[in-house]
PDB file of C-alpha atoms and ligand atoms in Angstrom:
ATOM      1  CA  UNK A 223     -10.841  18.407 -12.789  1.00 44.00           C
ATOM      2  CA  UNK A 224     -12.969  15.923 -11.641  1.00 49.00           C
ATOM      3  CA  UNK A 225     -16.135  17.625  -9.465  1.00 60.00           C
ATOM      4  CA  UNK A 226     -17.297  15.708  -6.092  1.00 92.00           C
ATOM      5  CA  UNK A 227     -13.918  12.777  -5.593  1.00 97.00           C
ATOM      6  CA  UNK A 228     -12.864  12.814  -2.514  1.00 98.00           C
ATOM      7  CA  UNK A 229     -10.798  10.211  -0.231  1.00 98.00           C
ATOM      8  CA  UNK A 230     -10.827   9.574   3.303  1.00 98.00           C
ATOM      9  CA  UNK A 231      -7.120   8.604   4.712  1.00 98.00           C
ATOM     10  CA  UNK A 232      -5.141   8.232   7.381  1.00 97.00           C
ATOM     11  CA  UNK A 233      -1.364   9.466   6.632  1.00 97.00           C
ATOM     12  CA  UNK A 234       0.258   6.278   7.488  1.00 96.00           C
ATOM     13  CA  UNK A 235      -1.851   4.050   6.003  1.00 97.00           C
ATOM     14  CA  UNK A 236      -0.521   1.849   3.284  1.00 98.00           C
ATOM     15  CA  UNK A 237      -4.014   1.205   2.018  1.00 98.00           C
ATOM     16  CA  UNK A 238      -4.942   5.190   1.842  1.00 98.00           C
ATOM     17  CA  UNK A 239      -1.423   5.383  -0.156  1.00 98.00           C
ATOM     18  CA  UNK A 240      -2.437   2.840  -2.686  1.00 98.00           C
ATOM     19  CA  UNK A 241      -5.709   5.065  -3.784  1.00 98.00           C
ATOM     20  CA  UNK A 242      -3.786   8.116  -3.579  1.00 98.00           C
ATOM     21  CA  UNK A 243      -1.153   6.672  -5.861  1.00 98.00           C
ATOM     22  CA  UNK A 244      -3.888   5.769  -8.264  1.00 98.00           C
ATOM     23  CA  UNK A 245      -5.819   8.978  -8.299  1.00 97.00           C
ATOM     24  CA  UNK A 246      -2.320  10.553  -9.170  1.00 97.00           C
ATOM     25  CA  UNK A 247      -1.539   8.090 -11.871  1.00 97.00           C
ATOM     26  CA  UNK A 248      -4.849   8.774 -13.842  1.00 96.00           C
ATOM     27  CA  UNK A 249      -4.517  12.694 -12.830  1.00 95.00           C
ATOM     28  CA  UNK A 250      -8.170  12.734 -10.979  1.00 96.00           C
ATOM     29  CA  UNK A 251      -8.519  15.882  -9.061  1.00 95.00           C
ATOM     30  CA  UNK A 252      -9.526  15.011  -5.268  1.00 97.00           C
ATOM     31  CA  UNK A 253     -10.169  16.046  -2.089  1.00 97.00           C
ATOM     32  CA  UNK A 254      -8.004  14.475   0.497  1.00 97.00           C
ATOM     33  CA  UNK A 255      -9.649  14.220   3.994  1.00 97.00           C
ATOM     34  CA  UNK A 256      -7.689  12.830   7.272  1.00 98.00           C
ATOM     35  CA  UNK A 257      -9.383  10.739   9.350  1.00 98.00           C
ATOM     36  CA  UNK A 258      -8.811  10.581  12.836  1.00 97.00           C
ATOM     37  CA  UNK A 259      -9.672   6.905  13.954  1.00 96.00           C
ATOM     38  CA  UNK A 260      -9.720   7.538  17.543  1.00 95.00           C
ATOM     39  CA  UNK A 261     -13.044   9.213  17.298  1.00 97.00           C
ATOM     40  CA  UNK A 262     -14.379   7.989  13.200  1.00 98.00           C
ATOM     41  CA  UNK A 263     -16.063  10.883  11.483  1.00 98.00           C
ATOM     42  CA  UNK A 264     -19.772  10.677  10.749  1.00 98.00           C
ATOM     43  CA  UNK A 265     -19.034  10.717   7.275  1.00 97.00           C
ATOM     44  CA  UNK A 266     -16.575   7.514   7.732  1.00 98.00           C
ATOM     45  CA  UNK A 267     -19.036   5.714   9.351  1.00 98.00           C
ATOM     46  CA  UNK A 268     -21.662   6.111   7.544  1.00 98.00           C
ATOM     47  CA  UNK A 269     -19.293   6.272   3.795  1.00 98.00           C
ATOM     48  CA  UNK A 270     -18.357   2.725   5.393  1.00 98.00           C
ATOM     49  CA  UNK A 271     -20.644   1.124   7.937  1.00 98.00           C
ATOM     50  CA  UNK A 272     -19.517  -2.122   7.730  1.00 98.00           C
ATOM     51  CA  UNK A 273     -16.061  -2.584   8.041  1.00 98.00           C
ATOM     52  CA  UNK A 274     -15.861   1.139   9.401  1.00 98.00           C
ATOM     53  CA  UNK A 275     -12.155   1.455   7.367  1.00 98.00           C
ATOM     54  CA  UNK A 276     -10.417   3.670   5.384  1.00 98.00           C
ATOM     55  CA  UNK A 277      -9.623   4.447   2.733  1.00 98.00           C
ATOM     56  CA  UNK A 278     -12.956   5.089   1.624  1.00 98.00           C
ATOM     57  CA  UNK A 279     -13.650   6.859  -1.743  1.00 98.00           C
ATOM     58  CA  UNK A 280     -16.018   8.936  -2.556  1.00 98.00           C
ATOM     59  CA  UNK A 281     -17.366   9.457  -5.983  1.00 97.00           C
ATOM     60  CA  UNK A 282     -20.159  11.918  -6.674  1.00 94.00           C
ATOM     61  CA  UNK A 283     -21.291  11.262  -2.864  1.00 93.00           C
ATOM     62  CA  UNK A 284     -21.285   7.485  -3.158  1.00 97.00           C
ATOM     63  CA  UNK A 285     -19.049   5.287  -1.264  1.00 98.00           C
ATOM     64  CA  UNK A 286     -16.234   3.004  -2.484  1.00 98.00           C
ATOM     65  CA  UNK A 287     -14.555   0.906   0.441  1.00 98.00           C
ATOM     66  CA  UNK A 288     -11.507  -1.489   0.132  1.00 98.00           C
ATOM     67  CA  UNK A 289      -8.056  -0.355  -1.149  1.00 98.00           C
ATOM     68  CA  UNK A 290      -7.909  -2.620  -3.807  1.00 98.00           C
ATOM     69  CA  UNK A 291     -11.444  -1.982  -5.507  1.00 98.00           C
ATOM     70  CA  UNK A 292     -11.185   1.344  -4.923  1.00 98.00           C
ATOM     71  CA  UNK A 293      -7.985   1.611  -7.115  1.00 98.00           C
ATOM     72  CA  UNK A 294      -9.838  -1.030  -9.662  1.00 98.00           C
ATOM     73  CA  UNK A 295     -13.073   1.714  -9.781  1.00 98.00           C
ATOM     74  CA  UNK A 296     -10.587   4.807 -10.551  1.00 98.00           C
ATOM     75  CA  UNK A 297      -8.867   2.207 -13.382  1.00 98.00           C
ATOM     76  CA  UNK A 298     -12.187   1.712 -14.915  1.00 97.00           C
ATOM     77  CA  UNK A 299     -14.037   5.397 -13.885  1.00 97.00           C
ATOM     78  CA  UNK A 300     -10.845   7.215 -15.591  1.00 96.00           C
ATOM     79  CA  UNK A 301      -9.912   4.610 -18.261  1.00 93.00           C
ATOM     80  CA  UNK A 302      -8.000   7.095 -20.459  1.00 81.00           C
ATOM     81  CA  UNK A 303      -4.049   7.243 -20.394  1.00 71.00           C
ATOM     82  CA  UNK A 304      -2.137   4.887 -17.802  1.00 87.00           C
ATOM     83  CA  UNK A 305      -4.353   1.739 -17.860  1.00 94.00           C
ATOM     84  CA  UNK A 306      -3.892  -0.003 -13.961  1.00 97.00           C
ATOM     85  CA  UNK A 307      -5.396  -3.267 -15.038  1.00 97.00           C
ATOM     86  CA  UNK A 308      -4.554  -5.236 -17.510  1.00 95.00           C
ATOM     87  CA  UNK A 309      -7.122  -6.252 -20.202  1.00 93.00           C
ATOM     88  CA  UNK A 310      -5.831  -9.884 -20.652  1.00 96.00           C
ATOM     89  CA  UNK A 311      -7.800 -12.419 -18.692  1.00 98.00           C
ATOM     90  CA  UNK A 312      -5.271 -14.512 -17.788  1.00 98.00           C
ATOM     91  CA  UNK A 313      -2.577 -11.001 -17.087  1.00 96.00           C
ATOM     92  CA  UNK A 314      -5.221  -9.521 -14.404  1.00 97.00           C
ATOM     93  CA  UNK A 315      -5.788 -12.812 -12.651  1.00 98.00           C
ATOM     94  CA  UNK A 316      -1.744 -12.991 -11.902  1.00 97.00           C
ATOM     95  CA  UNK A 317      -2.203  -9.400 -11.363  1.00 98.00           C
ATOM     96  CA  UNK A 318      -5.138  -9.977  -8.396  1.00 98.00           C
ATOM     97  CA  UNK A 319      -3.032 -12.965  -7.720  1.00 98.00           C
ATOM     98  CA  UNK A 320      -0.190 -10.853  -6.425  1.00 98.00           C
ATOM     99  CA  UNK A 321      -2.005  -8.388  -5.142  1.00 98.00           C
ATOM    100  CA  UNK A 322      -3.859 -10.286  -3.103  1.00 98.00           C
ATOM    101  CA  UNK A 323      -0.423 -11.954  -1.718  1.00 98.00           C
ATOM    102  CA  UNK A 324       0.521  -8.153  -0.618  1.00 98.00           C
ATOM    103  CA  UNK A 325      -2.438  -8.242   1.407  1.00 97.00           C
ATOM    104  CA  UNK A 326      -2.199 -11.431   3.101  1.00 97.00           C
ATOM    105  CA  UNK A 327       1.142 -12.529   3.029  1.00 98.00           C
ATOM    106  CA  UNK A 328       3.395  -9.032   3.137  1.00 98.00           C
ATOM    107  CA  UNK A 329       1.447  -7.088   5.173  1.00 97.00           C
ATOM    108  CA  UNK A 330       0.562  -9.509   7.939  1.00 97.00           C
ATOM    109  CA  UNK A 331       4.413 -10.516   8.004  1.00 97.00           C
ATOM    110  CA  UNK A 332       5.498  -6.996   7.727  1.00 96.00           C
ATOM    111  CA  UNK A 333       3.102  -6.116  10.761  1.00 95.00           C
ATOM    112  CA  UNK A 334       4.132  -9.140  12.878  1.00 94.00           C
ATOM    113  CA  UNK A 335       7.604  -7.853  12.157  1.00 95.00           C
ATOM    114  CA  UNK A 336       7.271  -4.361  13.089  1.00 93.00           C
ATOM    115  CA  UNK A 337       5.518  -5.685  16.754  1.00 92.00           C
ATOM    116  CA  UNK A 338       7.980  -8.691  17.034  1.00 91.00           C
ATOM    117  CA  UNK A 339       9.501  -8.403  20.824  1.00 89.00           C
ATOM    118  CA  UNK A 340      13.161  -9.286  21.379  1.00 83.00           C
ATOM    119  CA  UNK A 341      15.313  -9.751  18.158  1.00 83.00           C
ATOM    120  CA  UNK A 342      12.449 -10.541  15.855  1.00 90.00           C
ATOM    121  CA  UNK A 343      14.486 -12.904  14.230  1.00 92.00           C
ATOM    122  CA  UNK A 344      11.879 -15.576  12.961  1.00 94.00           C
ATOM    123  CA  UNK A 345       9.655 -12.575  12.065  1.00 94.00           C
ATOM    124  CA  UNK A 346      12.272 -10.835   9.632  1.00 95.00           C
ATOM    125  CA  UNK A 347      12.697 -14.856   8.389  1.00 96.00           C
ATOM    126  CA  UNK A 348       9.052 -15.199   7.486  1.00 97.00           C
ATOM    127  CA  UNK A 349       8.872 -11.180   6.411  1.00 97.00           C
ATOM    128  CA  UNK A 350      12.539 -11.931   4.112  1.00 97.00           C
ATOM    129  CA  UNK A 351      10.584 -15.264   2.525  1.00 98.00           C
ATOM    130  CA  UNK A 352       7.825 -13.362   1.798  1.00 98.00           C
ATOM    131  CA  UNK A 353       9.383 -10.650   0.055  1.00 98.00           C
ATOM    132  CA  UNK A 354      11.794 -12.776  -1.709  1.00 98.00           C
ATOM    133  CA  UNK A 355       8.462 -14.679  -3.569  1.00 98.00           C
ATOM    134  CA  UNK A 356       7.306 -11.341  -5.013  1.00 98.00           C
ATOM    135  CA  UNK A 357      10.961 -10.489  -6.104  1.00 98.00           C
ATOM    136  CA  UNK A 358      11.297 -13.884  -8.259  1.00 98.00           C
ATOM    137  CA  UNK A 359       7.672 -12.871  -9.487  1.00 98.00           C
ATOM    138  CA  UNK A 360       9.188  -9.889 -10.780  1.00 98.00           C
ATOM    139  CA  UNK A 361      12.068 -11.367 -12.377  1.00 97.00           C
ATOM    140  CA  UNK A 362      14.011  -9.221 -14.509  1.00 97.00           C
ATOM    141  CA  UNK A 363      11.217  -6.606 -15.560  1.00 97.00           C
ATOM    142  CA  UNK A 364      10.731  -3.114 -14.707  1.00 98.00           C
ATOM    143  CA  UNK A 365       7.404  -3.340 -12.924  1.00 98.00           C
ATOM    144  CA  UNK A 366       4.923  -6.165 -11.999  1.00 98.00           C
ATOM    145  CA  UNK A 367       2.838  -4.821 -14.749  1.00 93.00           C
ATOM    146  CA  UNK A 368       5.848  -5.352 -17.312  1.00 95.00           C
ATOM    147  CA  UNK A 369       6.862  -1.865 -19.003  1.00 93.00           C
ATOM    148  CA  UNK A 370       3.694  -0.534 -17.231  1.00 92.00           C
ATOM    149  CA  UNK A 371       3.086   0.774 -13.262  1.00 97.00           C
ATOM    150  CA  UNK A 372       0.562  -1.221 -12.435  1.00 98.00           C
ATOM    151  CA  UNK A 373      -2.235  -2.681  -9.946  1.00 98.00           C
ATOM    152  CA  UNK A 374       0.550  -4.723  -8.525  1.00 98.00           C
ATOM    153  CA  UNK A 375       3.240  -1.475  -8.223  1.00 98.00           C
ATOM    154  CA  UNK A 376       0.235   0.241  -6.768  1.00 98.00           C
ATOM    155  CA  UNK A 377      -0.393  -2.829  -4.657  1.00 98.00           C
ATOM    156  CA  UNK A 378       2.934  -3.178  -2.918  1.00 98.00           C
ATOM    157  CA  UNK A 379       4.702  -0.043  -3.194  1.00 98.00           C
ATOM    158  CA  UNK A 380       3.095   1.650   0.147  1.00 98.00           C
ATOM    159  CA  UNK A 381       4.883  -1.352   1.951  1.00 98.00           C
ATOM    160  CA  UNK A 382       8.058  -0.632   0.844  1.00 97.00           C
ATOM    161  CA  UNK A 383       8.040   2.432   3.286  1.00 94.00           C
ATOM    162  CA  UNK A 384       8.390  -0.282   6.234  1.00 95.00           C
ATOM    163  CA  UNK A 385      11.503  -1.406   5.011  1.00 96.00           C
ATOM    164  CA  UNK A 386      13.175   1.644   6.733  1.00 96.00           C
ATOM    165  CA  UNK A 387      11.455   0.843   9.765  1.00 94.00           C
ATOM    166  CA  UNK A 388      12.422  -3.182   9.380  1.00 93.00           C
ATOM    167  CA  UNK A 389      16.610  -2.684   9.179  1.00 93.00           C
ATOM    168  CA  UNK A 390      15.895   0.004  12.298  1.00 92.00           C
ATOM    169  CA  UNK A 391      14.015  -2.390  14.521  1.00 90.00           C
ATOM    170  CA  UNK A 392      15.852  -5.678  13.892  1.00 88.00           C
ATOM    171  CA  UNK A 393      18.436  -4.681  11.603  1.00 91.00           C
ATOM    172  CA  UNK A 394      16.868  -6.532   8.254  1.00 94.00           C
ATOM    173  CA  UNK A 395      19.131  -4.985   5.181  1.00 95.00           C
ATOM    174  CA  UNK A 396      16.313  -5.278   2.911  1.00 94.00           C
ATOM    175  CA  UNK A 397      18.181  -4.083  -0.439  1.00 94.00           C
ATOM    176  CA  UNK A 398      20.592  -6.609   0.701  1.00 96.00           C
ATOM    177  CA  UNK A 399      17.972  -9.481   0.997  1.00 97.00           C
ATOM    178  CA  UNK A 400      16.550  -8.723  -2.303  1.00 98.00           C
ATOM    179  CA  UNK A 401      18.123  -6.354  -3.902  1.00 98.00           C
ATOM    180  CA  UNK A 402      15.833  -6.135  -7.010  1.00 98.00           C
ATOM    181  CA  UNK A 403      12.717  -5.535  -5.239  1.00 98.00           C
ATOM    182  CA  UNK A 404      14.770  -3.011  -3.671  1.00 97.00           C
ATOM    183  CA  UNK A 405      15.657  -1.650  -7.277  1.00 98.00           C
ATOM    184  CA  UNK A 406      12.082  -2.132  -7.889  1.00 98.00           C
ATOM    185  CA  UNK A 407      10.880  -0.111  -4.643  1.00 98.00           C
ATOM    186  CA  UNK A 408      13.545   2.800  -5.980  1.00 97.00           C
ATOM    187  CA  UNK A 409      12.264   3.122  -9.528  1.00 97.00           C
ATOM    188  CA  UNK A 410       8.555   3.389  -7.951  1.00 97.00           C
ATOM    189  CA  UNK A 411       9.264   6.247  -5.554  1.00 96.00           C
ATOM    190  CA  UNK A 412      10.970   8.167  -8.266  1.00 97.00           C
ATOM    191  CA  UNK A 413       7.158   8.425  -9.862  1.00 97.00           C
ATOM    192  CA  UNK A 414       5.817  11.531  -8.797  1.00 98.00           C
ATOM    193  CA  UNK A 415       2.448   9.690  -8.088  1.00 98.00           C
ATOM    194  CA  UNK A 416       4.549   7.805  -5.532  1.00 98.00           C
ATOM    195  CA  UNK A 417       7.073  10.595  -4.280  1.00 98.00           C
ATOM    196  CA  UNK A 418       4.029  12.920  -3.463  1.00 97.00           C
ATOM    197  CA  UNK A 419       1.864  10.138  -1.156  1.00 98.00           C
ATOM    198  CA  UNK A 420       4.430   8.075   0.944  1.00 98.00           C
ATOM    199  CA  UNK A 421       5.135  10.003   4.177  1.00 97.00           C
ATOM    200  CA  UNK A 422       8.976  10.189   4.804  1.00 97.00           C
ATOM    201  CA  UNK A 423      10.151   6.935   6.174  1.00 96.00           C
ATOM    202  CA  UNK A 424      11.394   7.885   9.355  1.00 97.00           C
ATOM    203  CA  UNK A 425       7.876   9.653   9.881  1.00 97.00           C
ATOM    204  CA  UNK A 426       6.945   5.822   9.477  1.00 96.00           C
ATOM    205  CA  UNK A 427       9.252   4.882  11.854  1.00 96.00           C
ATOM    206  CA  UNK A 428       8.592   7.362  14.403  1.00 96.00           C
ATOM    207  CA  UNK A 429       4.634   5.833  14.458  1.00 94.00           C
ATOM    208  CA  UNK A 430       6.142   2.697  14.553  1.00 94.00           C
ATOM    209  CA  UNK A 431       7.769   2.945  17.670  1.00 94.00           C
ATOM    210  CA  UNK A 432       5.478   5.058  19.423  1.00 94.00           C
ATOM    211  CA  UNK A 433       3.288   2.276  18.519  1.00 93.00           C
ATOM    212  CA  UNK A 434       5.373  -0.323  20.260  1.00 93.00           C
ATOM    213  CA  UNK A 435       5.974   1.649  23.335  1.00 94.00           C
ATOM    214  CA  UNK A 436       1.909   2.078  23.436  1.00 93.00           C
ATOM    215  CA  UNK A 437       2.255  -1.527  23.614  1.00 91.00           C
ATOM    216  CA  UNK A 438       4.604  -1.840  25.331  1.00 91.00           C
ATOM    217  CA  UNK A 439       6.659  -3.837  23.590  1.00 90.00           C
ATOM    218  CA  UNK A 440      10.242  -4.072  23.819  1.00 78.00           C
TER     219      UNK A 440
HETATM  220  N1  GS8 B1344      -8.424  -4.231   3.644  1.00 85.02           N
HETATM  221  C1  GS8 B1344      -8.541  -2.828   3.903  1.00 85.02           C
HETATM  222  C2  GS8 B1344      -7.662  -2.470   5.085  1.00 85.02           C
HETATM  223  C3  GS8 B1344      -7.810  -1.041   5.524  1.00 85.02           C
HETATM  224  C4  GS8 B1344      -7.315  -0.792   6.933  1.00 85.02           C
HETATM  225  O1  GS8 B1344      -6.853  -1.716   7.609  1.00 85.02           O
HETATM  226  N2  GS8 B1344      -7.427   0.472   7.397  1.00 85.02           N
HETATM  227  C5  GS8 B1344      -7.060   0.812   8.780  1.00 85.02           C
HETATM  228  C6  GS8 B1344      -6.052   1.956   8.799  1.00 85.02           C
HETATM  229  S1  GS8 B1344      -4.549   1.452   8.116  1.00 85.02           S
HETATM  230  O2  GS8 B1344      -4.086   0.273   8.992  1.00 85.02           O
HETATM  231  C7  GS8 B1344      -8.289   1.291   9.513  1.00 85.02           C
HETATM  232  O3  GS8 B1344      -9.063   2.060   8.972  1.00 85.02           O
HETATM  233  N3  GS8 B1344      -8.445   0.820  10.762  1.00 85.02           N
HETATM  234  C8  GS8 B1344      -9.546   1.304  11.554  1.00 85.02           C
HETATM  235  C9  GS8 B1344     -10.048   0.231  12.468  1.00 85.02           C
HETATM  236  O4  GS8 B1344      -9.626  -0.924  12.265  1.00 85.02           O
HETATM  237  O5  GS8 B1344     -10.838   0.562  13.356  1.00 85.02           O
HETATM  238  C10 GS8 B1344      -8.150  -2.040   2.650  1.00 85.02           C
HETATM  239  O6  GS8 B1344      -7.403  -2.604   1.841  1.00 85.02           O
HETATM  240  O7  GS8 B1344      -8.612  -0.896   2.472  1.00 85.02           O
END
């Protein structure tokens, strides 16, 4: 295997998930390290001193920060089987197009969601919208990356483990919203890339509501 990779995590965290999932999909042997981010590790802080963040990867002792470079590196370090990226101009920019909706768009609904107070009615709206944009980008294929599990799979899939959480909180039936993301979500987790990093959802959910009574939201 691979000598000196290692990745700083946190077990919830989506973004940790997505390098995990990549590491796995290219078959990089690695060193996973939890961080606890009530009192940051030497190493995170100095591995990351500016946005002070994980994940953080580390490569032969030198720092990669930012979930979605980090899984970008490992698809250019490791090229061999499983390409992440696609090699068509025009293919990756829709590719860092969608990704980059995850990260704005799905995750900051998703989180406004999971802290909504009361019913969280016009959260789940925004949250259902949102979701239903990536499902008519998926359309009728397998993945976002075609035939092929890709930057975008990698991308969103760690969210899908809120969707548990989401029908708990305010009752949003998300495979009833859109039920071929849903599909989608269940053909990713059957990877074994996937199935070994999520945590179980109701882990997820348990974090989520000791979260909200540390907040005290109702
Ligand atoms: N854009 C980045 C986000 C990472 C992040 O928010 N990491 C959180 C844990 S998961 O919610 C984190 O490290 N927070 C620590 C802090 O904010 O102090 C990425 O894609 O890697």
């Amino acid at each position: 295997g691979e000598k000196g990779v290692k990745l700083l995590g946190i077990w919830y965290s989506p973004f940790g998930h997505r390098a995990r999932i990549a590491l796995e999909e290219k078959g990089v042997d690695y060193e996973y390290i939890e961080e606890d981010l009530s009192s940051k590790s030497e190493l995170l802080l100095k591995s990351n001193p500016i946005q002070k963040k994980v994940p953080v990867l580390l490569h032969n002792g030198k720092p990669i920060c930012e979930s979605l470079i980090i899984v970008q590196y490992i698809d250019e370090v490791w090229p061999g089987k499983k390409p992440i990226l696609p090699s068509d101009p025009y293919d990756r920019a829709q590719a860092l197009f969608w990704s980059d909706y995850v990260d704005k768009k799905i995750y900051e609904s998703g989180m406004k969601l999971l802290r909504a107070v009361g019913e969280g009615q016009e959260e789940a709206k925004e949250f259902t919208e949102n979701l239903k944009n990536l499902e008519a980008e998926l359309g009728e294929r397998k993945f976002f990356g075609g035939e092929v599990f890709g930057f975008v799979d990698i991308a969103m899939v760690p969210f899908t483990n809120w969707f548990y959480s989401c029908e708990a909180i305010c009752g949003l039936k998300v495979d009833e919203a859109v039920p071929k993301l849903a599909a989608w979500a269940n053909r990713c987790r059957e990877r074994e890339s996937v199935a070994k990093t999520l945590p179980d959802p109701k882990k997820v959910l348990e974090s989520v509501v000791d979260f909200r009574k540390k907040m005290g939201i109702q």
